[in-house]
Amino acid sequence: MLKAANIVAFAVTLIVNVMATTALIGGISTAQVSDNYLTLVTPAGYVFSIWSVIYILLLIFVIYQAMPKQKDRPFHREISYFFVLSCILNIIWLFLWQYQQLVVSIFLMLGLLGSLIAIYLRLNIGKSKVPLKERIAVHLPFSVYLGWITVATIANISAALVSLNVGGLGIGATNWAVLVIVVAVLITLIVLATRKDIAYSLVLIWALAGIMVKQAASQTVAMAAEISAIVIAIGLVATILLTKLKKMRL
């Protein structure tokens, strides 16, 4: 039952996403909606291609979890119906975004973020010892997905504030952009320190590089994004080296 639900939920999510991207919902594409509410943390357009990577990884997960050999694997119980819930929230969010109900869409995005955090924690990603195949087919998709939705949540809130003409909550658009970038970096460093999650960190570097490119006209924001990406990259390299050193000592 759960395996079938995961397959159907993913298939519907993918179809709705294609419809949204091609402007079949609301008569406007997801990218065009984003362009209508540009913020100083909006990344360059090419950055959103990561959705293709996410859906490919989720397809791998859906196929893997449906295989007979994986019938009794603990990850089924750990993920439970949270993946189905994440798909439902993703679909509803897409409709709200397409019809430019940005403020309401924040709550769906937070729900999606929460469901992915639940999956991430229940799988104990970065701490649990699982076979390599399972790490690639189950843990990796949700690391990348959570990383991007962390970024998307920040972007969604920022766009909603722009739609309300309060694009900085009184602290100014530039200060707001720098603040949320710093928050994103701190979250990533915490994930690195506690989970050693390389995939999650790479997603944030990808997003920050995109912000740096898109916001080149705002020197403060571009510099903040660049420095933040470098800080995460340094933390990533240090984590890899320390992990290897620890293994050598064992």
Coordinates of N, CA and C in Angstrom, one line a residue:
M1 N 0.8 -1.2 0.0 CA 0.0 0.0 0.0 C 0.9 1.3 0.0
L2 N 1.8 1.3 0.9 CA 2.7 2.5 1.0 C 3.5 2.6 -0.2
K3 N 4.1 1.5 -0.8 CA 4.9 1.6 -2.0 C 4.1 2.2 -3.1
A4 N 2.8 1.7 -3.3 CA 2.0 2.2 -4.4 C 1.6 3.7 -4.2
A5 N 1.4 4.1 -2.9 CA 1.0 5.5 -2.6 C 2.2 6.4 -3.0
N6 N 3.4 5.9 -2.7 CA 4.6 6.7 -3.0 C 4.7 6.9 -4.5
I7 N 4.5 5.8 -5.3 CA 4.6 5.9 -6.7 C 3.5 6.9 -7.3
V8 N 2.3 6.7 -6.8 CA 1.2 7.6 -7.3 C 1.4 9.1 -7.0
A9 N 1.8 9.3 -5.7 CA 2.1 10.7 -5.2 C 3.2 11.3 -6.0
F10 N 4.2 10.6 -6.3 CA 5.4 11.1 -7.1 C 4.9 11.4 -8.5
A11 N 4.2 10.5 -9.1 CA 3.8 10.7 -10.5 C 2.9 11.9 -10.6
V12 N 1.9 12.1 -9.7 CA 1.0 13.3 -9.8 C 1.8 14.6 -9.6
T13 N 2.8 14.5 -8.6 CA 3.6 15.7 -8.3 C 4.4 16.1 -9.6
L14 N 5.0 15.1 -10.3 CA 5.7 15.4 -11.5 C 4.9 16.0 -12.6
I15 N 3.7 15.4 -12.8 CA 2.8 15.9 -13.8 C 2.4 17.4 -13.5
V16 N 2.0 17.6 -12.3 CA 1.6 19.0 -11.9 C 2.8 20.0 -12.1
N17 N 4.0 19.5 -11.7 CA 5.2 20.4 -11.9 C 5.4 20.7 -13.3
V18 N 5.2 19.7 -14.2 CA 5.4 20.0 -15.7 C 4.3 21.0 -16.2
M19 N 3.1 20.8 -15.7 CA 2.0 21.7 -16.0 C 2.3 23.1 -15.6
A20 N 2.9 23.3 -14.4 CA 3.2 24.6 -13.9 C 4.3 25.2 -14.6
T21 N 5.3 24.4 -14.9 CA 6.5 24.9 -15.6 C 6.1 25.4 -17.0
T22 N 5.2 24.7 -17.7 CA 4.8 25.1 -19.0 C 3.5 26.0 -19.1
A23 N 3.2 26.6 -18.0 CA 2.2 27.6 -17.9 C 0.8 27.1 -18.1
L24 N 0.6 25.8 -17.9 CA -0.8 25.2 -18.1 C -1.6 25.4 -16.8
I25 N -1.0 25.9 -15.8 CA -1.7 26.2 -14.5 C -1.6 27.7 -14.3
G26 N -2.7 28.4 -14.3 CA -2.7 29.9 -14.1 C -2.2 30.7 -15.2
G27 N -1.9 30.1 -16.4 CA -1.5 30.8 -17.6 C -0.2 31.5 -17.5
I28 N 0.6 31.1 -16.5 CA 2.0 31.7 -16.4 C 2.9 30.6 -15.8
S29 N 4.1 30.6 -16.2 CA 5.1 29.6 -15.7 C 5.6 29.9 -14.3
T30 N 6.1 29.0 -13.6 CA 6.7 29.2 -12.3 C 7.8 30.2 -12.3
A31 N 8.6 30.2 -13.3 CA 9.7 31.2 -13.5 C 9.1 32.6 -13.7
Q32 N 8.1 32.7 -14.4 CA 7.5 34.1 -14.6 C 6.9 34.6 -13.3
V33 N 6.3 33.8 -12.5 CA 5.8 34.2 -11.2 C 6.9 34.7 -10.4
S34 N 8.0 34.0 -10.4 CA 9.2 34.4 -9.6 C 9.7 35.8 -10.1
D35 N 9.7 35.9 -11.5 CA 10.2 37.2 -12.0 C 9.3 38.4 -11.7
N36 N 8.0 38.1 -11.4 CA 7.1 39.2 -11.0 C 7.4 39.7 -9.6
Y37 N 8.1 38.9 -8.8 CA 8.3 39.3 -7.4 C 9.8 39.1 -7.1
L38 N 10.6 39.8 -7.8 CA 12.1 39.6 -7.7 C 12.5 40.2 -6.3
T39 N 13.5 39.4 -5.7 CA 14.0 39.9 -4.4 C 15.5 39.8 -4.5
L40 N 16.2 40.3 -3.5 CA 17.7 40.3 -3.5 C 18.3 38.9 -3.2
V41 N 17.4 38.0 -2.9 CA 17.9 36.6 -2.7 C 17.4 35.7 -3.8
T42 N 16.8 36.2 -4.9 CA 16.4 35.4 -6.0 C 17.7 35.0 -6.8
P43 N 17.9 33.7 -7.0 CA 19.1 33.3 -7.7 C 18.9 33.4 -9.2
A44 N 20.0 33.2 -10.0 CA 19.9 33.2 -11.4 C 19.0 32.1 -11.9
G45 N 18.4 32.3 -13.0 CA 17.4 31.3 -13.6 C 18.0 29.9 -13.7
Y46 N 19.2 29.7 -14.1 CA 19.8 28.4 -14.3 C 19.8 27.6 -13.0
V47 N 19.8 28.2 -11.8 CA 19.8 27.5 -10.5 C 18.6 26.6 -10.3
F48 N 17.5 27.1 -10.9 CA 16.3 26.3 -10.7 C 16.3 25.0 -11.5
S49 N 17.3 24.8 -12.3 CA 17.4 23.5 -13.0 C 17.6 22.3 -12.0
I50 N 17.9 22.7 -10.8 CA 18.1 21.7 -9.7 C 16.9 20.8 -9.5
W51 N 15.7 21.4 -9.9 CA 14.5 20.6 -9.8 C 14.6 19.3 -10.6
S52 N 15.2 19.4 -11.8 CA 15.4 18.2 -12.6 C 16.2 17.2 -11.8
V53 N 17.2 17.6 -11.2 CA 18.1 16.7 -10.4 C 17.2 16.1 -9.2
I54 N 16.5 16.9 -8.6 CA 15.6 16.4 -7.5 C 14.7 15.4 -7.9
Y55 N 14.0 15.7 -9.0 CA 13.0 14.7 -9.5 C 13.6 13.4 -10.0
I56 N 14.8 13.5 -10.6 CA 15.5 12.3 -11.0 C 15.8 11.4 -9.8
L57 N 16.4 12.1 -8.8 CA 16.7 11.4 -7.5 C 15.5 10.8 -6.8
L58 N 14.4 11.5 -6.9 CA 13.2 11.0 -6.3 C 12.6 9.8 -7.1
L59 N 12.8 9.9 -8.4 CA 12.4 8.8 -9.2 C 13.2 7.5 -8.9
I60 N 14.5 7.7 -8.6 CA 15.3 6.6 -8.2 C 14.8 6.0 -6.9
F61 N 14.5 6.9 -6.0 CA 14.0 6.5 -4.7 C 12.7 5.7 -4.8
V62 N 11.7 6.2 -5.6 CA 10.4 5.6 -5.8 C 10.6 4.2 -6.4
I63 N 11.5 4.1 -7.4 CA 11.8 2.8 -8.0 C 12.4 1.8 -7.0
Y64 N 13.4 2.3 -6.3 CA 14.1 1.5 -5.3 C 13.2 1.0 -4.2
Q65 N 12.4 1.9 -3.7 CA 11.5 1.4 -2.6 C 10.5 0.4 -3.0
A66 N 10.2 0.4 -4.3 CA 9.2 -0.5 -4.8 C 9.7 -1.9 -5.1
M67 N 11.0 -2.1 -5.1 CA 11.7 -3.4 -5.4 C 11.4 -4.4 -4.3
P68 N 11.1 -5.6 -4.7 CA 10.7 -6.7 -3.8 C 11.8 -6.9 -2.7
K69 N 13.1 -6.7 -3.1 CA 14.2 -6.9 -2.1 C 14.2 -5.9 -1.0
Q70 N 13.5 -4.8 -1.2 CA 13.5 -3.7 -0.2 C 12.2 -3.8 0.7
K71 N 11.5 -4.9 0.5 CA 10.2 -5.0 1.2 C 10.2 -4.8 2.7
D72 N 11.2 -5.3 3.4 CA 11.3 -5.3 4.8 C 12.3 -4.3 5.3
R73 N 12.8 -3.5 4.5 CA 13.9 -2.5 4.9 C 13.3 -1.5 5.9
P74 N 14.0 -1.1 6.9 CA 13.5 -0.2 7.9 C 13.1 1.2 7.4
F75 N 13.7 1.6 6.2 CA 13.4 2.9 5.7 C 12.0 3.1 5.4
H76 N 11.3 2.0 5.0 CA 9.8 2.2 4.7 C 9.1 2.7 6.0
R77 N 9.4 2.1 7.1 CA 8.7 2.4 8.3 C 9.1 3.8 8.8
E78 N 10.4 4.2 8.5 CA 10.9 5.5 9.0 C 10.3 6.6 8.1
I79 N 10.2 6.4 6.8 CA 9.7 7.5 6.0 C 8.1 7.5 6.1
S80 N 7.5 6.3 6.3 CA 6.1 6.2 6.5 C 5.4 7.0 5.4
Y81 N 4.3 7.7 5.7 CA 3.6 8.5 4.7 C 4.0 9.9 4.6
F82 N 5.2 10.2 5.2 CA 5.7 11.6 5.1 C 6.0 12.0 3.7
F83 N 6.5 11.0 2.9 CA 6.8 11.3 1.5 C 5.5 11.7 0.7
V84 N 4.5 10.9 1.0 CA 3.2 11.2 0.3 C 2.7 12.6 0.7
L85 N 2.8 12.9 2.0 CA 2.4 14.2 2.5 C 3.2 15.3 1.9
S86 N 4.5 15.1 1.7 CA 5.4 16.1 1.0 C 4.9 16.3 -0.4
C87 N 4.5 15.3 -1.1 CA 4.0 15.4 -2.5 C 2.7 16.2 -2.5
I88 N 1.8 15.9 -1.6 CA 0.6 16.6 -1.5 C 0.8 18.1 -1.3
L89 N 1.7 18.4 -0.3 CA 2.0 19.8 0.0 C 2.7 20.5 -1.2
N90 N 3.5 19.8 -1.9 CA 4.2 20.3 -3.1 C 3.2 20.7 -4.1
I91 N 2.2 19.8 -4.4 CA 1.2 20.0 -5.4 C 0.3 21.3 -5.0
I92 N -0.1 21.3 -3.8 CA -1.0 22.5 -3.4 C -0.2 23.8 -3.5
W93 N 1.1 23.7 -3.1 CA 2.0 24.9 -3.2 C 2.1 25.4 -4.6
L94 N 2.3 24.4 -5.5 CA 2.4 24.8 -6.9 C 1.1 25.6 -7.4
F95 N 0.0 25.1 -7.1 CA -1.3 25.8 -7.5 C -1.3 27.2 -6.8
L96 N -1.0 27.3 -5.6 CA -1.0 28.6 -4.9 C 0.0 29.6 -5.6
W97 N 1.2 29.0 -5.8 CA 2.2 29.9 -6.5 C 1.8 30.3 -7.9
Q98 N 1.2 29.4 -8.6 CA 0.8 29.7 -10.0 C -0.3 30.8 -10.0
Y99 N -1.1 30.8 -9.0 CA -2.2 31.8 -9.0 C -1.8 32.9 -8.1
Q100 N -0.5 33.0 -7.8 CA 0.2 34.1 -7.1 C -0.4 34.5 -5.8
Q101 N -0.8 33.4 -5.0 CA -1.2 33.5 -3.7 C 0.0 33.3 -2.8
L102 N 0.9 34.2 -2.8 CA 2.3 34.0 -2.2 C 2.2 33.9 -0.7
V103 N 1.4 34.7 -0.1 CA 1.4 34.7 1.4 C 0.9 33.4 1.9
V104 N -0.2 32.9 1.3 CA -0.8 31.6 1.7 C 0.2 30.5 1.4
S105 N 0.9 30.6 0.3 CA 1.9 29.6 -0.2 C 3.0 29.3 0.9
I106 N 3.3 30.3 1.7 CA 4.3 30.2 2.7 C 4.0 29.1 3.6
F107 N 2.7 29.0 4.0 CA 2.4 27.9 5.0 C 2.5 26.5 4.4
L108 N 2.2 26.4 3.1 CA 2.4 25.1 2.4 C 3.9 24.8 2.3
M109 N 4.7 25.8 2.0 CA 6.1 25.6 1.9 C 6.7 25.2 3.2
L110 N 6.3 25.8 4.3 CA 6.7 25.5 5.6 C 6.3 24.0 6.0
G111 N 5.1 23.6 5.5 CA 4.7 22.3 5.7 C 5.5 21.3 5.0
L112 N 5.9 21.6 3.7 CA 6.8 20.8 2.9 C 8.1 20.7 3.6
L113 N 8.6 21.8 4.1 CA 9.9 21.8 4.8 C 9.8 20.9 6.0
G114 N 8.8 21.0 6.7 CA 8.6 20.2 7.9 C 8.5 18.7 7.6
S115 N 7.8 18.3 6.6 CA 7.7 16.9 6.2 C 9.0 16.4 5.8
L116 N 9.8 17.2 5.1 CA 11.2 16.7 4.7 C 12.1 16.6 5.9
I117 N 12.0 17.5 6.8 CA 12.8 17.5 8.0 C 12.5 16.2 8.8
A118 N 11.2 15.9 8.9 CA 10.7 14.7 9.6 C 11.4 13.4 8.9
I119 N 11.4 13.4 7.6 CA 12.0 12.2 6.9 C 13.5 12.2 7.1
Y120 N 14.1 13.3 7.1 CA 15.5 13.4 7.3 C 15.9 12.9 8.6
L121 N 15.2 13.4 9.7 CA 15.5 13.0 11.0 C 15.2 11.5 11.3
R122 N 14.0 11.0 10.7 CA 13.6 9.7 11.0 C 14.6 8.7 10.3
L123 N 15.1 9.1 9.1 CA 16.1 8.3 8.5 C 17.5 8.4 9.1
N124 N 17.6 9.4 10.0 CA 18.9 9.7 10.7 C 20.0 9.8 9.7
I125 N 19.7 10.6 8.6 CA 20.7 10.8 7.6 C 22.0 11.4 8.1
G126 N 23.1 10.8 7.7 CA 24.4 11.3 8.1 C 25.0 10.6 9.4
K127 N 24.1 9.9 10.1 CA 24.5 9.2 11.3 C 24.3 7.7 11.2
S128 N 23.2 7.3 10.6 CA 22.9 5.9 10.5 C 23.8 5.2 9.5
K129 N 24.1 4.0 9.8 CA 24.9 3.2 8.9 C 24.0 2.3 8.0
V130 N 24.0 2.6 6.7 CA 23.1 1.8 5.8 C 24.0 1.4 4.6
P131 N 23.6 0.4 3.8 CA 24.3 0.0 2.6 C 24.4 1.2 1.6
L132 N 25.5 1.2 0.8 CA 25.8 2.2 -0.1 C 24.6 2.5 -1.1
K133 N 24.0 1.4 -1.6 CA 22.9 1.5 -2.5 C 21.7 2.3 -1.8
E134 N 21.5 2.0 -0.6 CA 20.4 2.7 0.2 C 20.8 4.2 0.4
R135 N 22.0 4.4 0.7 CA 22.5 5.8 0.9 C 22.3 6.6 -0.3
I136 N 22.5 6.0 -1.5 CA 22.3 6.7 -2.8 C 20.9 6.9 -3.2
A137 N 20.1 5.8 -3.0 CA 18.7 5.7 -3.5 C 17.7 6.3 -2.5
V138 N 18.1 6.4 -1.2 CA 17.1 6.9 -0.2 C 17.6 8.1 0.5
H139 N 18.8 8.1 1.0 CA 19.3 9.2 1.8 C 19.7 10.4 0.9
L140 N 20.4 10.2 -0.2 CA 20.8 11.3 -1.1 C 19.6 12.1 -1.6
P141 N 18.5 11.5 -2.2 CA 17.4 12.3 -2.7 C 16.9 13.2 -1.6
F142 N 16.7 12.8 -0.4 CA 16.1 13.6 0.6 C 17.1 14.7 1.2
S143 N 18.4 14.4 1.1 CA 19.4 15.4 1.4 C 19.3 16.6 0.5
V144 N 19.3 16.2 -0.8 CA 19.3 17.3 -1.9 C 17.9 18.0 -1.8
Y145 N 16.8 17.3 -1.7 CA 15.5 17.9 -1.7 C 15.4 18.8 -0.5
L146 N 15.8 18.4 0.7 CA 15.7 19.3 1.9 C 16.6 20.5 1.7
G147 N 17.8 20.3 1.2 CA 18.7 21.4 0.9 C 18.0 22.5 0.1
W148 N 17.4 22.1 -1.0 CA 16.8 23.0 -1.9 C 15.5 23.7 -1.3
I149 N 14.7 22.9 -0.6 CA 13.5 23.5 0.1 C 13.9 24.4 1.2
T150 N 15.1 24.2 1.8 CA 15.6 25.2 2.8 C 15.7 26.6 2.1
V151 N 16.3 26.5 0.9 CA 16.5 27.8 0.1 C 15.2 28.3 -0.4
A152 N 14.3 27.4 -0.9 CA 13.1 27.8 -1.5 C 12.2 28.5 -0.4
T153 N 12.3 28.0 0.8 CA 11.5 28.6 1.9 C 11.9 30.0 2.1
I154 N 13.2 30.3 2.1 CA 13.7 31.7 2.3 C 13.2 32.5 1.1
A155 N 13.3 32.0 -0.1 CA 12.9 32.7 -1.3 C 11.4 33.0 -1.3
N156 N 10.7 32.0 -0.9 CA 9.2 32.1 -0.9 C 8.8 33.2 0.1
I157 N 9.3 33.2 1.3 CA 9.0 34.3 2.3 C 9.4 35.7 1.8
S158 N 10.6 35.8 1.2 CA 11.1 37.0 0.6 C 10.1 37.5 -0.5
A159 N 9.7 36.6 -1.4 CA 8.8 37.0 -2.5 C 7.5 37.5 -2.0
A160 N 7.0 36.8 -0.9 CA 5.7 37.1 -0.3 C 5.8 38.5 0.3
L161 N 6.9 38.8 0.9 CA 7.1 40.2 1.5 C 7.1 41.2 0.4
V162 N 7.7 40.9 -0.7 CA 7.7 41.9 -1.9 C 6.3 42.1 -2.4
S163 N 5.5 41.0 -2.4 CA 4.1 41.1 -2.9 C 3.3 42.0 -2.0
L164 N 3.7 42.1 -0.8 CA 3.0 42.9 0.2 C 3.6 44.3 0.3
N165 N 4.6 44.5 -0.5 CA 5.3 45.8 -0.5 C 6.0 46.1 0.9
V166 N 6.4 45.0 1.5 CA 7.2 45.1 2.8 C 8.4 44.3 2.7
G167 N 9.2 44.5 1.6 CA 10.3 43.6 1.3 C 11.5 43.6 2.2
G168 N 11.4 44.0 3.4 CA 12.5 43.9 4.3 C 12.1 43.9 5.8
L169 N 10.8 43.8 6.0 CA 10.3 43.9 7.4 C 10.8 45.1 8.2
G170 N 11.0 46.2 7.4 CA 11.5 47.4 8.1 C 12.9 47.5 8.3
I171 N 13.7 46.5 7.9 CA 15.2 46.6 8.0 C 15.9 46.9 6.7
G172 N 15.1 47.0 5.6 CA 15.7 47.3 4.3 C 15.9 46.0 3.6
A173 N 15.7 46.1 2.2 CA 15.8 44.9 1.4 C 17.2 44.3 1.5
T174 N 18.2 45.1 1.4 CA 19.6 44.6 1.4 C 20.0 44.0 2.8
N175 N 19.6 44.6 3.9 CA 19.9 44.0 5.2 C 19.1 42.7 5.4
W176 N 17.9 42.6 4.8 CA 17.1 41.4 4.9 C 17.8 40.3 4.1
A177 N 18.3 40.6 2.9 CA 18.9 39.6 2.1 C 20.2 39.1 2.8
V178 N 21.0 40.0 3.3 CA 22.2 39.5 4.0 C 21.8 38.7 5.2
L179 N 20.8 39.1 6.0 CA 20.4 38.4 7.2 C 20.0 36.9 6.8
V180 N 19.1 36.8 5.8 CA 18.7 35.4 5.4 C 19.8 34.5 4.9
I181 N 20.8 35.2 4.2 CA 21.9 34.5 3.7 C 22.8 33.9 4.9
V182 N 22.9 34.8 5.9 CA 23.7 34.4 7.1 C 23.0 33.2 7.8
V183 N 21.7 33.3 7.9 CA 20.9 32.3 8.5 C 21.1 30.9 7.8
A184 N 21.0 31.0 6.4 CA 21.2 29.8 5.6 C 22.6 29.2 5.8
V185 N 23.6 30.0 5.9 CA 24.9 29.6 6.2 C 25.0 28.9 7.5
L186 N 24.5 29.5 8.5 CA 24.5 28.9 9.9 C 23.8 27.5 9.9
I187 N 22.7 27.4 9.3 CA 22.0 26.2 9.2 C 22.8 25.1 8.5
T188 N 23.5 25.5 7.4 CA 24.3 24.6 6.7 C 25.5 24.1 7.5
L189 N 26.1 25.0 8.2 CA 27.3 24.6 9.0 C 26.9 23.7 10.1
I190 N 25.7 23.9 10.7 CA 25.2 23.0 11.7 C 24.9 21.6 11.2
V191 N 24.3 21.6 9.9 CA 24.1 20.3 9.3 C 25.4 19.6 9.0
L192 N 26.4 20.4 8.6 CA 27.7 19.8 8.3 C 28.4 19.3 9.6
A193 N 28.3 20.0 10.6 CA 28.9 19.7 11.9 C 28.3 18.4 12.5
T194 N 26.9 18.3 12.4 CA 26.2 17.3 13.1 C 25.9 16.1 12.2
R195 N 25.8 16.3 10.9 CA 25.5 15.2 10.0 C 26.5 14.9 8.9
K196 N 27.5 15.8 8.7 CA 28.5 15.7 7.7 C 27.8 15.4 6.3
D197 N 26.7 16.2 6.1 CA 25.9 16.0 4.9 C 26.5 16.8 3.7
I198 N 27.3 16.1 2.9 CA 27.9 16.8 1.7 C 26.9 17.3 0.7
A199 N 25.9 16.4 0.4 CA 24.9 16.8 -0.6 C 24.1 18.0 -0.2
Y200 N 23.7 18.1 1.0 CA 22.9 19.3 1.5 C 23.7 20.5 1.3
S201 N 25.0 20.4 1.7 CA 25.9 21.6 1.6 C 26.2 22.1 0.2
L202 N 26.3 21.1 -0.7 CA 26.5 21.4 -2.1 C 25.3 22.2 -2.7
V203 N 24.1 21.8 -2.3 CA 22.9 22.5 -2.8 C 23.0 24.0 -2.3
L204 N 23.3 24.2 -1.1 CA 23.4 25.6 -0.6 C 24.5 26.4 -1.3
I205 N 25.6 25.8 -1.6 CA 26.7 26.5 -2.4 C 26.2 26.8 -3.8
W206 N 25.4 25.9 -4.4 CA 24.8 26.1 -5.7 C 23.9 27.3 -5.7
A207 N 23.1 27.3 -4.7 CA 22.1 28.4 -4.6 C 22.8 29.8 -4.3
L208 N 23.8 29.8 -3.4 CA 24.5 31.0 -3.1 C 25.2 31.5 -4.3
A209 N 25.8 30.6 -5.1 CA 26.5 31.0 -6.3 C 25.6 31.7 -7.3
G210 N 24.3 31.1 -7.3 CA 23.3 31.7 -8.2 C 22.9 33.1 -7.7
I211 N 22.8 33.3 -6.4 CA 22.4 34.6 -5.9 C 23.5 35.6 -6.2
M212 N 24.8 35.2 -6.1 CA 25.9 36.0 -6.4 C 25.8 36.5 -7.8
V213 N 25.5 35.6 -8.8 CA 25.4 35.9 -10.2 C 24.3 36.9 -10.5
K214 N 23.1 36.5 -9.9 CA 21.9 37.3 -10.2 C 21.9 38.7 -9.6
Q215 N 22.5 38.8 -8.4 CA 22.5 40.1 -7.6 C 23.8 40.8 -7.8
A216 N 24.5 40.6 -8.9 CA 25.8 41.3 -9.1 C 25.7 42.8 -9.0
A217 N 24.5 43.4 -9.3 CA 24.3 44.8 -9.2 C 24.3 45.3 -7.7
S218 N 24.0 44.4 -6.8 CA 24.0 44.8 -5.4 C 25.3 44.2 -4.8
Q219 N 26.3 45.1 -4.7 CA 27.6 44.6 -4.2 C 27.6 43.9 -2.9
T220 N 26.8 44.5 -2.0 CA 26.7 44.0 -0.6 C 26.1 42.6 -0.6
V221 N 25.0 42.4 -1.3 CA 24.4 41.0 -1.3 C 25.3 40.0 -2.1
A222 N 25.8 40.4 -3.2 CA 26.7 39.6 -4.0 C 27.9 39.1 -3.2
M223 N 28.5 40.1 -2.4 CA 29.7 39.8 -1.6 C 29.3 38.8 -0.5
A224 N 28.1 39.1 0.1 CA 27.6 38.2 1.2 C 27.4 36.8 0.7
A225 N 26.8 36.7 -0.5 CA 26.6 35.3 -1.0 C 27.9 34.6 -1.4
E226 N 28.9 35.4 -1.9 CA 30.2 34.8 -2.3 C 30.9 34.3 -1.0
I227 N 31.0 35.2 0.0 CA 31.7 34.8 1.2 C 31.0 33.6 1.9
S228 N 29.7 33.6 1.8 CA 29.0 32.5 2.4 C 29.2 31.2 1.7
A229 N 29.3 31.2 0.4 CA 29.6 30.0 -0.4 C 31.0 29.5 -0.1
I230 N 31.9 30.5 0.1 CA 33.3 30.1 0.4 C 33.4 29.5 1.8
V231 N 32.7 30.1 2.8 CA 32.7 29.6 4.1 C 32.1 28.1 4.2
I232 N 31.0 27.9 3.4 CA 30.5 26.5 3.4 C 31.4 25.6 2.7
A233 N 32.1 26.0 1.6 CA 33.0 25.2 0.9 C 34.2 24.8 1.8
I234 N 34.7 25.8 2.6 CA 35.8 25.5 3.5 C 35.3 24.5 4.6
G235 N 34.1 24.7 5.1 CA 33.6 23.7 6.1 C 33.4 22.3 5.5
L236 N 33.0 22.3 4.2 CA 32.8 21.0 3.5 C 34.1 20.3 3.4
V237 N 35.2 21.0 2.9 CA 36.5 20.4 2.7 C 37.0 19.9 4.1
A238 N 36.9 20.7 5.1 CA 37.4 20.4 6.4 C 36.7 19.1 7.0
T239 N 35.4 19.1 6.7 CA 34.6 17.9 7.1 C 35.1 16.6 6.5
I240 N 35.3 16.7 5.1 CA 35.8 15.6 4.4 C 37.2 15.1 4.9
L241 N 38.0 16.1 5.1 CA 39.4 15.7 5.5 C 39.4 15.1 6.9
L242 N 38.6 15.7 7.8 CA 38.5 15.2 9.2 C 37.9 13.8 9.2
T243 N 36.9 13.6 8.4 CA 36.3 12.2 8.3 C 37.3 11.2 7.8
K244 N 38.1 11.6 6.8 CA 39.1 10.6 6.3 C 40.2 10.4 7.3
L245 N 40.6 11.4 8.0 CA 41.6 11.3 9.1 C 41.2 10.4 10.2
K246 N 39.9 10.5 10.5 CA 39.3 9.7 11.6 C 39.3 8.2 11.2
K247 N 39.0 8.0 9.9 CA 39.0 6.6 9.4 C 40.4 6.0 9.4
M248 N 41.3 6.8 9.1 CA 42.7 6.3 9.0 C 43.2 5.9 10.4
R249 N 42.7 6.6 11.4 CA 43.2 6.3 12.8 C 42.5 5.1 13.3
L250 N 41.4 4.7 12.8 CA 40.7 3.5 13.3 C 41.3 2.2 12.8

